[in-house]
Coordinates of C-alpha atoms in Angstrom, one line a residue:
I14 CA -64.7 86.9 18.7
F15 CA -65.4 83.1 19.0
H16 CA -66.2 82.9 15.2
L17 CA -63.1 84.9 14.4
F18 CA -61.1 82.5 16.5
L19 CA -62.5 79.5 14.7
H20 CA -61.9 81.2 11.3
T21 CA -58.3 82.1 12.2
R22 CA -57.7 78.6 13.6
K23 CA -59.1 77.1 10.3
K24 CA -56.8 79.3 8.2
M25 CA -53.8 78.4 10.4
G26 CA -54.6 74.7 10.0
L27 CA -54.8 75.0 6.2
L28 CA -51.6 77.0 6.1
L29 CA -49.9 74.3 8.3
L30 CA -51.2 71.6 6.0
L31 CA -50.0 73.4 2.9
I32 CA -46.5 73.8 4.5
I33 CA -46.4 70.1 5.3
C34 CA -47.5 69.1 1.8
Q35 CA -44.8 71.4 0.3
C36 CA -42.2 69.9 2.5
A37 CA -43.3 66.4 1.6
I38 CA -43.2 67.2 -2.1
H39 CA -39.8 68.8 -1.7
S40 CA -38.6 65.8 0.2
I41 CA -39.8 63.4 -2.5
K42 CA -38.1 65.5 -5.2
T43 CA -34.9 65.8 -3.3
N44 CA -34.8 62.1 -2.6
S45 CA -35.7 61.3 -6.3
V46 CA -32.9 63.7 -7.6
S47 CA -30.3 62.5 -5.1
S48 CA -30.6 58.7 -5.5
P49 CA -32.2 57.8 -8.8
N50 CA -31.9 54.5 -10.6
I51 CA -29.3 54.6 -13.3
V52 CA -29.6 52.8 -16.7
L53 CA -26.7 53.2 -19.0
L54 CA -27.1 51.8 -22.5
M55 CA -24.0 51.6 -24.7
A56 CA -23.9 50.5 -28.3
D57 CA -20.7 49.2 -30.0
D58 CA -19.5 51.0 -33.2
L59 CA -22.8 52.7 -33.8
G60 CA -22.6 55.7 -36.1
I61 CA -24.2 59.0 -35.0
G62 CA -26.0 59.1 -38.4
D63 CA -27.6 55.7 -37.8
L64 CA -30.4 57.1 -35.6
G65 CA -33.6 58.9 -36.5
C66 CA -33.1 61.5 -33.8
Y67 CA -29.8 62.4 -35.4
G68 CA -31.2 62.7 -38.9
N69 CA -31.5 59.2 -40.3
R70 CA -34.6 58.7 -42.4
T71 CA -34.3 55.0 -43.5
L72 CA -33.4 53.1 -40.3
R73 CA -36.3 52.6 -37.9
T74 CA -35.3 53.5 -34.3
P75 CA -38.5 54.7 -32.6
N76 CA -37.5 53.7 -29.1
I77 CA -34.1 55.4 -29.2
D78 CA -35.8 58.4 -30.8
R79 CA -38.3 58.5 -27.9
L80 CA -35.4 59.1 -25.6
A81 CA -34.6 62.3 -27.6
E82 CA -38.3 63.4 -27.5
E83 CA -38.5 62.9 -23.8
G84 CA -35.0 64.0 -22.8
V85 CA -31.9 65.8 -23.9
T86 CA -30.0 65.3 -27.2
L87 CA -26.3 66.1 -27.0
T88 CA -25.1 67.0 -30.5
Q89 CA -21.4 67.4 -29.6
H90 CA -21.0 64.4 -27.4
I91 CA -17.4 63.1 -27.6
A92 CA -16.0 59.6 -26.8
A93 CA -12.7 59.8 -24.9
S94 CA -11.1 57.5 -27.4
P95 CA -12.0 56.2 -30.9
L96 CA -11.4 52.5 -29.8
C97 CA -13.4 50.2 -27.6
T98 CA -11.1 49.4 -24.7
P99 CA -9.7 52.9 -23.9
S100 CA -13.1 54.5 -24.5
R101 CA -14.8 52.1 -22.0
A102 CA -12.1 52.6 -19.5
A103 CA -12.6 56.4 -19.6
F104 CA -16.4 56.0 -19.4
L105 CA -16.2 53.9 -16.2
T106 CA -13.5 56.0 -14.5
G107 CA -14.2 59.6 -15.8
R108 CA -10.6 59.9 -16.7
Y109 CA -8.6 60.0 -19.9
P110 CA -7.3 56.4 -20.6
I111 CA -3.7 57.6 -20.6
R112 CA -4.0 58.2 -16.9
S113 CA -4.9 54.5 -16.1
G114 CA -2.5 52.9 -18.5
M115 CA -5.3 51.9 -20.8
A116 CA -3.8 53.6 -23.9
A117 CA -1.3 51.7 -26.1
F118 CA 2.1 52.8 -27.3
S119 CA 2.1 49.8 -29.8
R120 CA 0.0 49.4 -32.9
V121 CA -2.7 47.3 -31.1
G122 CA -5.0 49.5 -29.0
V123 CA -7.5 47.0 -27.6
F124 CA -7.5 43.6 -25.9
L125 CA -7.8 40.8 -28.4
F126 CA -7.6 37.7 -26.2
S127 CA -9.4 36.5 -23.1
A128 CA -6.1 35.2 -21.7
S129 CA -4.2 38.5 -21.8
S130 CA -2.9 39.8 -18.5
G131 CA -3.7 43.5 -19.0
G132 CA -6.8 45.2 -17.9
L133 CA -8.4 48.0 -16.0
P134 CA -6.2 48.3 -12.9
S135 CA -7.7 47.5 -9.5
E136 CA -6.4 51.0 -8.3
E137 CA -8.9 52.7 -10.6
I138 CA -12.2 53.8 -9.1
T139 CA -15.2 53.1 -11.2
F140 CA -18.6 54.7 -10.8
S141 CA -19.9 51.2 -10.1
K142 CA -17.6 50.9 -7.0
L143 CA -18.8 54.2 -5.6
L144 CA -22.5 53.5 -6.3
K145 CA -22.2 50.0 -4.7
Q146 CA -20.8 51.7 -1.6
K147 CA -23.9 53.8 -1.4
G148 CA -26.2 50.8 -1.4
Y149 CA -26.9 50.5 -5.2
A150 CA -27.4 47.1 -6.7
T151 CA -25.1 47.0 -9.7
A152 CA -25.0 44.9 -12.9
L153 CA -23.1 44.8 -16.2
I154 CA -24.8 42.9 -19.0
G155 CA -23.1 42.5 -22.3
K156 CA -19.6 43.4 -23.5
W157 CA -16.8 44.1 -21.0
H158 CA -13.5 44.3 -23.0
L159 CA -11.4 45.6 -20.0
G160 CA -9.4 42.4 -19.1
M161 CA -10.0 39.4 -17.0
N162 CA -7.0 37.8 -15.1
C163 CA -3.6 38.9 -14.0
E164 CA -1.5 35.9 -12.9
S165 CA -3.8 32.8 -12.8
S166 CA -6.9 31.7 -14.6
N167 CA -9.1 32.3 -11.6
D168 CA -7.8 35.5 -9.9
F169 CA -10.3 37.6 -11.9
C170 CA -8.4 40.8 -11.0
H171 CA -9.8 42.7 -14.0
H172 CA -13.3 41.1 -13.9
P173 CA -16.4 43.3 -13.7
L174 CA -17.1 41.9 -10.2
S175 CA -13.7 43.2 -9.1
H176 CA -14.7 46.7 -10.3
G177 CA -17.9 47.2 -8.3
F178 CA -20.5 45.2 -10.2
D179 CA -22.6 42.7 -8.2
Y180 CA -23.7 40.8 -11.3
F181 CA -22.2 40.1 -14.7
Y182 CA -23.7 38.4 -17.7
G183 CA -21.9 38.8 -20.9
L184 CA -18.7 38.6 -23.0
P185 CA -15.3 39.1 -21.3
V186 CA -13.7 40.4 -24.5
T187 CA -15.7 41.5 -27.6
N188 CA -17.6 40.3 -30.6
F189 CA -15.1 39.4 -33.4
R190 CA -15.8 38.3 -37.0
D191 CA -13.8 35.2 -35.9
C192 CA -16.5 34.4 -33.3
K193 CA -19.1 33.6 -36.0
P194 CA -18.4 30.9 -38.5
G195 CA -18.5 32.1 -42.1
Q196 CA -17.9 35.8 -41.2
G197 CA -14.2 35.9 -42.0
S198 CA -11.3 36.8 -39.7
V199 CA -9.9 40.1 -38.5
F200 CA -6.6 38.4 -37.7
L201 CA -5.9 36.3 -40.8
K202 CA -4.6 39.1 -43.1
G203 CA -2.6 40.6 -40.3
V204 CA -1.1 37.3 -39.2
Q205 CA -0.2 36.5 -42.9
K206 CA 1.5 39.8 -43.3
S207 CA 3.4 39.4 -40.0
L208 CA 4.5 35.9 -40.7
V209 CA 5.7 36.3 -44.3
I210 CA 9.0 38.1 -43.4
P211 CA 9.9 35.9 -40.4
I212 CA 9.3 32.7 -42.4
Q213 CA 11.3 34.1 -45.3
I214 CA 14.2 35.0 -42.9
T215 CA 14.1 31.6 -41.3
G216 CA 14.0 29.8 -44.6
I217 CA 17.0 31.9 -45.9
A218 CA 18.9 31.3 -42.7
L219 CA 18.4 27.5 -42.8
V220 CA 19.4 27.3 -46.5
S221 CA 22.4 29.5 -45.8
L222 CA 23.5 27.3 -42.9
A223 CA 23.1 24.2 -45.0
V224 CA 25.2 25.7 -47.8
V225 CA 27.9 26.9 -45.4
Q226 CA 27.9 23.5 -43.8
Y227 CA 28.1 21.7 -47.1
I228 CA 31.0 23.6 -48.5
G229 CA 32.9 23.4 -45.2
L230 CA 33.2 27.2 -44.4
L231 CA 31.5 26.7 -41.0
K232 CA 30.7 23.7 -38.9
V233 CA 27.2 24.0 -37.4
P234 CA 26.5 21.4 -34.7
F235 CA 23.5 19.3 -35.9
Q236 CA 22.2 19.4 -32.3
A237 CA 21.9 23.2 -32.3
L238 CA 20.3 23.1 -35.7
G239 CA 17.9 20.4 -34.4
Y240 CA 17.0 22.6 -31.4
F241 CA 16.3 25.5 -33.7
L242 CA 14.0 23.5 -35.9
V243 CA 12.2 22.1 -32.8
I244 CA 11.6 25.7 -31.4
I245 CA 10.3 26.9 -34.8
T246 CA 8.0 23.9 -35.2
I247 CA 6.6 24.2 -31.7
S248 CA 6.0 27.9 -32.2
L249 CA 4.1 27.3 -35.5
V250 CA 2.1 24.5 -33.9
V251 CA 1.0 26.7 -31.0
L252 CA 0.2 29.6 -33.4
I253 CA -1.9 27.3 -35.7
F254 CA -3.6 25.7 -32.7
F255 CA -4.5 29.1 -31.2
F256 CA -6.0 30.6 -34.4
Y257 CA -7.8 27.3 -35.3
H258 CA -9.4 27.3 -31.9
F259 CA -9.8 31.1 -31.6
R260 CA -13.6 31.0 -31.4
H261 CA -13.6 28.6 -28.5
L262 CA -10.8 30.3 -26.6
N263 CA -12.0 33.9 -26.8
C264 CA -15.7 34.0 -27.7
F265 CA -17.7 32.8 -24.7
L266 CA -20.5 33.9 -22.4
M267 CA -20.1 34.2 -18.6
R268 CA -22.4 34.6 -15.7
D269 CA -20.4 36.2 -12.8
H270 CA -17.2 34.0 -12.7
Q271 CA -18.6 31.0 -14.5
I272 CA -18.6 30.2 -18.2
I273 CA -22.1 29.2 -19.3
Q274 CA -21.6 29.0 -23.1
Q275 CA -18.3 28.2 -24.9
P276 CA -18.1 29.1 -27.7
L277 CA -20.8 31.8 -27.9
S278 CA -24.0 31.1 -29.7
Y279 CA -25.6 34.1 -31.6
E280 CA -29.1 32.5 -31.5
N281 CA -31.4 35.0 -29.9
L282 CA -28.4 36.6 -28.2
T283 CA -29.9 40.1 -28.0
Q284 CA -33.1 38.6 -26.5
R285 CA -31.0 36.8 -23.9
L286 CA -29.1 40.0 -22.9
T287 CA -32.3 42.0 -22.8
K288 CA -34.1 39.3 -20.6
E289 CA -31.2 39.5 -18.2
A290 CA -31.5 43.3 -18.0
L291 CA -35.3 43.2 -17.5
Q292 CA -34.9 40.6 -14.7
F293 CA -32.3 42.6 -13.0
I294 CA -34.6 45.7 -13.0
G295 CA -37.5 43.6 -11.7
R296 CA -35.4 42.1 -8.9
N297 CA -34.3 45.6 -7.8
S298 CA -37.5 47.7 -8.3
D299 CA -37.6 48.6 -4.6
T300 CA -33.9 49.6 -4.2
P301 CA -31.7 52.0 -6.1
F302 CA -29.9 50.2 -8.9
L303 CA -27.2 50.8 -11.6
L304 CA -27.6 48.8 -14.8
V305 CA -25.0 49.0 -17.6
L306 CA -26.4 47.3 -20.7
S307 CA -23.5 47.1 -23.1
Y308 CA -24.8 45.8 -26.4
L309 CA -22.8 43.7 -28.8
H310 CA -24.6 45.5 -31.7
V311 CA -23.3 46.7 -34.1
H312 CA -19.8 45.4 -33.9
T313 CA -19.0 42.7 -36.4
A314 CA -19.7 39.9 -36.6
L315 CA -23.2 41.2 -37.3
Y316 CA -26.2 39.2 -36.3
A317 CA -29.9 39.5 -35.9
S318 CA -32.7 37.1 -34.7
E319 CA -35.3 35.8 -37.1
N320 CA -37.8 38.5 -36.1
F321 CA -35.5 41.2 -37.4
K322 CA -33.4 39.5 -40.1
G323 CA -34.0 40.9 -43.5
K324 CA -36.5 43.5 -42.3
S325 CA -34.5 46.7 -42.6
K326 CA -33.5 48.7 -45.7
H327 CA -29.8 48.4 -44.8
G328 CA -29.0 44.7 -44.8
L329 CA -27.8 42.9 -41.8
Y330 CA -26.3 46.1 -40.3
G331 CA -29.7 47.7 -40.4
D332 CA -31.4 44.6 -38.9
A333 CA -28.9 44.7 -36.0
V334 CA -29.6 48.4 -35.3
E335 CA -33.4 47.9 -35.4
E336 CA -33.1 44.8 -33.1
M337 CA -31.1 46.9 -30.6
D338 CA -33.8 49.6 -30.8
W339 CA -36.4 46.9 -29.9
S340 CA -34.3 46.0 -26.8
V341 CA -34.2 49.7 -25.7
G342 CA -38.0 49.7 -26.0
Q343 CA -38.2 46.6 -23.7
V344 CA -36.1 48.5 -21.1
L345 CA -38.4 51.5 -21.3
D346 CA -41.5 49.3 -21.0
V347 CA -40.3 47.5 -17.9
L348 CA -39.4 50.8 -16.2
E349 CA -42.9 52.0 -16.9
K350 CA -44.4 48.7 -15.7
N351 CA -42.6 49.0 -12.4
N352 CA -43.4 52.8 -12.0
L353 CA -39.7 53.6 -12.2
S354 CA -39.6 55.9 -15.2
D355 CA -39.7 59.1 -13.1
K356 CA -37.1 57.7 -10.7
T357 CA -34.6 56.7 -13.4
L358 CA -31.9 58.5 -15.3
L359 CA -31.4 56.7 -18.6
Y360 CA -28.4 57.3 -20.9
F361 CA -27.8 56.0 -24.4
T362 CA -24.5 56.3 -26.4
S363 CA -21.9 54.4 -28.4
D364 CA -18.3 53.7 -27.4
Q365 CA -17.1 55.3 -30.6
G366 CA -18.1 56.1 -34.1
A367 CA -19.0 53.7 -36.9
H368 CA -16.3 51.4 -38.3
V369 CA -16.4 52.6 -41.9
E370 CA -13.9 50.0 -43.2
E371 CA -16.2 47.1 -42.3
I372 CA -17.1 45.4 -45.5
S373 CA -18.0 41.7 -45.7
S374 CA -16.2 39.2 -48.0
S375 CA -19.3 39.3 -50.2
G376 CA -19.0 43.1 -50.5
E377 CA -21.9 44.0 -48.1
V378 CA -21.3 47.2 -46.0
H379 CA -21.1 46.0 -42.4
G380 CA -20.1 49.4 -41.0
G381 CA -22.4 52.3 -39.9
Y382 CA -23.0 55.8 -41.0
N383 CA -21.4 58.8 -39.3
G384 CA -23.6 61.4 -41.0
I385 CA -21.7 64.5 -42.3
Y386 CA -18.7 63.7 -40.2
K387 CA -15.3 62.6 -41.6
G388 CA -13.6 59.3 -40.8
G389 CA -14.7 56.7 -38.3
K390 CA -13.6 54.3 -35.6
S391 CA -9.9 54.4 -34.8
T392 CA -9.6 58.1 -35.9
N393 CA -10.1 61.4 -34.1
W394 CA -11.8 63.0 -37.0
E395 CA -15.3 63.8 -35.8
G396 CA -16.8 60.6 -37.3
G397 CA -14.6 58.5 -35.0
I398 CA -15.4 60.3 -31.7
R399 CA -18.7 62.3 -32.1
V400 CA -21.3 59.8 -30.8
P401 CA -25.0 59.8 -29.8
G402 CA -25.6 61.2 -26.3
L403 CA -29.2 60.9 -25.1
L404 CA -30.4 61.4 -21.5
R405 CA -33.9 61.0 -20.2
W406 CA -35.2 61.6 -16.7
P407 CA -38.9 62.7 -16.8
G408 CA -39.5 65.8 -14.6
V409 CA -35.9 66.4 -13.9
V410 CA -34.0 67.0 -17.2
Q411 CA -35.5 69.0 -20.1
A412 CA -37.6 67.2 -22.6
G413 CA -37.0 67.6 -26.3
A414 CA -33.9 69.9 -25.7
Y415 CA -30.8 70.0 -27.9
I416 CA -27.4 70.9 -26.4
D417 CA -24.6 71.7 -28.8
E418 CA -21.9 72.2 -26.2
P419 CA -18.8 69.9 -26.0
T420 CA -19.5 67.0 -23.6
S421 CA -17.7 63.7 -23.0
N422 CA -18.6 60.2 -22.1
M423 CA -16.3 60.8 -19.1
D424 CA -19.0 63.2 -17.8
I425 CA -21.2 60.3 -16.8
F426 CA -18.9 59.4 -13.9
P427 CA -19.2 62.6 -11.9
T428 CA -22.9 63.1 -12.9
I429 CA -24.1 59.8 -11.5
V430 CA -21.6 59.7 -8.6
K431 CA -23.0 63.0 -7.3
L432 CA -26.6 61.9 -7.9
A433 CA -26.0 58.8 -5.8
G434 CA -24.7 61.0 -2.9
A435 CA -21.2 59.7 -3.2
Q436 CA -18.0 61.8 -3.0
L437 CA -15.8 62.2 -6.0
P438 CA -12.3 60.9 -5.4
S439 CA -10.0 63.6 -4.2
D440 CA -6.7 61.7 -4.7
R441 CA -6.8 61.8 -8.5
I442 CA -7.8 64.0 -11.4
I443 CA -11.3 63.4 -12.7
D444 CA -11.5 64.7 -16.3
G445 CA -15.3 64.5 -16.6
H446 CA -17.8 67.2 -15.4
D447 CA -21.3 67.0 -13.9
L448 CA -23.8 67.2 -16.7
L449 CA -26.9 67.8 -14.6
P450 CA -26.8 71.7 -14.5
L451 CA -26.5 71.6 -18.3
L452 CA -29.3 69.0 -18.7
Q453 CA -31.6 71.0 -16.5
G454 CA -30.9 74.3 -18.3
K455 CA -29.4 75.9 -15.2
V456 CA -26.3 76.7 -17.2
T457 CA -25.8 77.0 -21.0
R458 CA -22.0 76.5 -21.2
S459 CA -20.1 73.2 -20.9
K460 CA -17.3 73.1 -18.4
H461 CA -15.0 71.6 -21.0
E462 CA -13.0 74.4 -22.3
F463 CA -10.5 71.9 -23.7
L464 CA -10.8 68.3 -24.7
F465 CA -7.7 66.2 -25.6
H466 CA -8.1 63.5 -28.3
Y467 CA -5.7 60.6 -28.1
C468 CA -4.8 58.1 -30.8
N469 CA -3.8 55.2 -28.5
A470 CA -1.2 56.9 -26.2
Y471 CA -0.3 59.7 -28.6
L472 CA -1.9 63.1 -28.3
N473 CA -3.5 63.5 -31.7
A474 CA -5.8 66.5 -31.5
V475 CA -7.2 69.2 -29.1
R476 CA -10.6 70.9 -29.0
W477 CA -10.9 74.4 -27.6
H478 CA -14.2 76.1 -26.8
P479 CA -13.3 79.6 -25.6
E480 CA -15.5 81.4 -23.1
N481 CA -17.8 84.0 -24.7
S482 CA -17.3 82.5 -28.1
Q483 CA -19.4 80.2 -30.4
S484 CA -16.3 78.8 -32.0
V485 CA -15.0 75.3 -31.3
W486 CA -11.4 75.2 -32.5
K487 CA -9.8 71.8 -33.2
V488 CA -6.1 71.2 -34.1
F489 CA -4.5 68.1 -35.4
F490 CA -0.8 67.4 -34.7
F491 CA -1.0 64.4 -37.1
T492 CA -3.7 62.7 -39.2
P493 CA -4.0 59.1 -40.4
N494 CA -3.1 58.3 -44.0
F495 CA -6.3 57.0 -45.6
S496 CA -6.0 54.1 -48.0
P497 CA -7.0 54.5 -50.8
E498 CA -6.1 58.2 -50.5
D499 CA -9.4 59.4 -51.8
S500 CA -11.4 57.2 -49.4
N501 CA -12.8 58.0 -45.9
G502 CA -10.9 55.4 -44.0
C503 CA -7.9 53.0 -43.9
H504 CA -9.4 50.2 -45.9
D505 CA -6.0 48.5 -46.6
S506 CA -5.3 47.9 -42.9
H507 CA -9.0 47.6 -41.7
V508 CA -8.3 50.3 -39.1
C509 CA -6.1 53.4 -39.0
F510 CA -3.0 53.4 -36.9
C511 CA -1.3 56.1 -34.8
H512 CA 2.4 56.3 -35.7
G513 CA 5.2 55.7 -38.2
G514 CA 4.3 55.5 -41.8
F515 CA 0.6 55.3 -41.1
I516 CA 0.3 59.0 -40.3
T517 CA 1.3 62.4 -41.6
R518 CA 2.5 65.0 -39.0
H519 CA 1.6 68.6 -39.3
D520 CA 3.7 71.6 -38.4
P521 CA 2.0 73.9 -37.9
P522 CA -0.9 71.8 -36.8
L523 CA -4.1 71.6 -38.9
L524 CA -6.7 74.0 -37.6
F525 CA -10.5 73.8 -38.0
D526 CA -13.4 75.8 -36.6
L527 CA -16.1 73.1 -36.0
S528 CA -18.8 75.7 -35.6
R529 CA -18.3 76.7 -39.2
D530 CA -16.8 73.5 -40.7
P531 CA -18.1 70.4 -38.8
E532 CA -17.1 68.2 -41.7
E533 CA -13.4 69.2 -41.2
Q534 CA -13.0 69.8 -44.9
V535 CA -11.0 73.1 -45.1
P536 CA -8.1 73.7 -42.7
L537 CA -7.7 77.3 -41.7
T538 CA -4.4 79.2 -42.5
P539 CA -2.9 82.4 -41.3
E540 CA -4.4 84.0 -44.4
T541 CA -7.9 82.8 -43.7
E542 CA -7.9 83.1 -39.9
S543 CA -6.3 86.2 -38.4
R544 CA -6.0 84.6 -35.0
F545 CA -4.3 81.5 -36.3
Y546 CA -1.1 81.8 -34.3
E547 CA -2.9 83.1 -31.2
I548 CA -5.2 80.0 -31.2
L549 CA -2.2 77.7 -31.6
R550 CA -0.4 79.4 -28.7
V551 CA -3.4 79.0 -26.3
I552 CA -3.8 75.3 -27.3
H553 CA -0.1 74.6 -26.9
Q554 CA -0.2 76.1 -23.4
A555 CA -3.2 73.9 -22.6
V556 CA -1.3 70.9 -23.9
G557 CA 1.6 71.8 -21.6
N558 CA -0.7 72.0 -18.5
H559 CA -2.4 68.8 -19.4
T560 CA 0.9 66.9 -20.0
R561 CA 2.2 68.1 -16.6
S562 CA -0.9 66.5 -15.0
L563 CA 0.0 63.1 -16.3
H564 CA 1.9 60.5 -14.2
A565 CA 3.7 57.4 -15.3
V566 CA 1.6 54.3 -14.8
P567 CA 2.1 50.6 -15.9
N568 CA 1.1 50.2 -19.5
Q569 CA -1.8 47.7 -19.6
L570 CA -1.7 47.4 -23.4
S571 CA 2.0 46.6 -23.7
W572 CA 2.9 43.6 -25.9
D573 CA 3.5 41.6 -22.7
N574 CA 0.0 42.4 -21.4
L575 CA -1.6 41.9 -24.8
L576 CA -0.2 38.5 -25.7
W577 CA -2.1 35.2 -25.2
K578 CA -0.9 33.4 -22.0
P579 CA -2.1 29.7 -21.9
W580 CA -2.0 29.7 -18.1
L581 CA -4.6 32.5 -18.0
Q582 CA -7.0 30.7 -20.4
L583 CA -10.6 30.3 -19.2
C584 CA -12.0 26.9 -20.2
C585 CA -15.2 25.2 -19.1
S586 CA -14.1 21.7 -20.0
S587 CA -10.5 21.2 -21.2
L588 CA -8.3 22.3 -24.1
F589 CA -8.5 18.7 -25.4
Q590 CA -12.3 19.0 -25.5
S591 CA -11.9 22.3 -27.4
C592 CA -13.3 24.1 -24.3
Y593 CA -16.9 23.3 -25.2
C594 CA -19.9 23.7 -23.0
D595 CA -23.5 25.0 -23.2
Y596 CA -25.4 25.6 -20.0
E597 CA -27.7 28.3 -21.3
S598 CA -30.5 25.8 -21.8
G599 CA -30.4 24.5 -18.3
G600 CA -28.2 22.7 -15.8
N601 CA -25.5 23.9 -13.4
P602 CA -22.5 25.6 -15.0
L603 CA -19.1 24.2 -14.3
Q604 CA -16.6 26.2 -12.3
V605 CA -14.0 27.8 -14.6
H606 CA -10.7 26.0 -14.6
L607 CA -7.6 25.8 -16.7
G608 CA -7.7 23.0 -19.2

């Protein structure tokens, strides 16, 4: 009996130990899944066909490809907009940009100047705000492009630090050709076209007034004529001054609220951005963190450091892609070094498709490759919105899996908010859906039955993935007029526009089945698709429901909010000193002030 007692007691002890171990393991897994580190890597204008994991065989992207091998590849991952500013607004908020006023009714759909008053409204809730409230350290490194100031040069109402980030190191606007001497200008052709007619009208008016005055038909006060000439002269002087100093006024590097380099230097820029990211991870290895590393690559002006220049098979564009891949590898290495790989969800994407119209003045292709997909940046053809979507989290999401369900960059918001243990906002519509069940293989269908594709503020196309069907229907209410007509983009205007003579409207809408025709080459007709009118009826009903969910909000991309306002200009010295400073090499940065 004594031996039986000892034996039973031993077995009970082992059973108790096993239960304790299982509880501990479950606790560790639950803690890991509920509050992982989050690293979000976003390229700029990268084509889905530029990466090895999406079929490219000539560009070397081993580190990005490693994300696909060790994680999930989304093959139908959709940007909420084919332009930088609205796409990034949707990414941060999980909402269509039309809901936040970050979609333009005018021709210009992005912010062009650092001293514009528009930006991501303070009322919007970003994932960085919610994660910060849950104790996450948060940082944005790289491109922002969502506004800076509202009423003064230091209110920073739209600044990253006003949207939940603890730390910012990067560009407040974006990387323009105008930012890099010798790379041409994205404005010059447009400004020339815009000024020709006003100058002609002004000249004709002045000559007409002089003739009328001379022959005595009408007496024009010389004082009024003088005022008119003064106004015209001042306007031209301001315009010439602004574009002559564009690089200094708009292309600068900030750390938090301070300018540290004005104008921006491209020397080892990717290395500097990467170093900042690695240091942030190192500083926060013992606490949950959110890092958004928003690359300047591969938006023009293209650049690459000496270690990568001339090394790829695709000129400077390829060099830039391969340098970005190196940076991704550095992030992976530092996560491993700090034993954080298994505790970190890592996501890689692009804000929209490749800019196919980007060709340098010397004829070199400076835009990327969208694979089999039609069109590119600024269009809602698949080439403009179907972007890389790679997610890695060892031990939690599937490794080496491919998911061909429609997903959106808006889905990152609810996914990471839930993982951080925060509550999704209940006072507004969140258009994204939690990706984790799909990534873990717990479900096989996306929650996106419909996705709405906007060209600026105009509903351009709708995607419908019916339940119990493999089809992905896509209708276009209008399409851009490519120029030349037989090309794959709007080369005459550099980007495609969304209204007027730049588009062709379709009634009935163009209909494609992306599951059979991902290249969008052959529109379906009532003769080739028996359900043609039924499909259009369902989509029109969905559009009606979606439209009723929209509410009027201030337009952040109105002309008033887009225009340069001198009193909002950030300047680290003074306008008379061309706003020049460089504190990257050492020293204390000056506080930002209006020159």
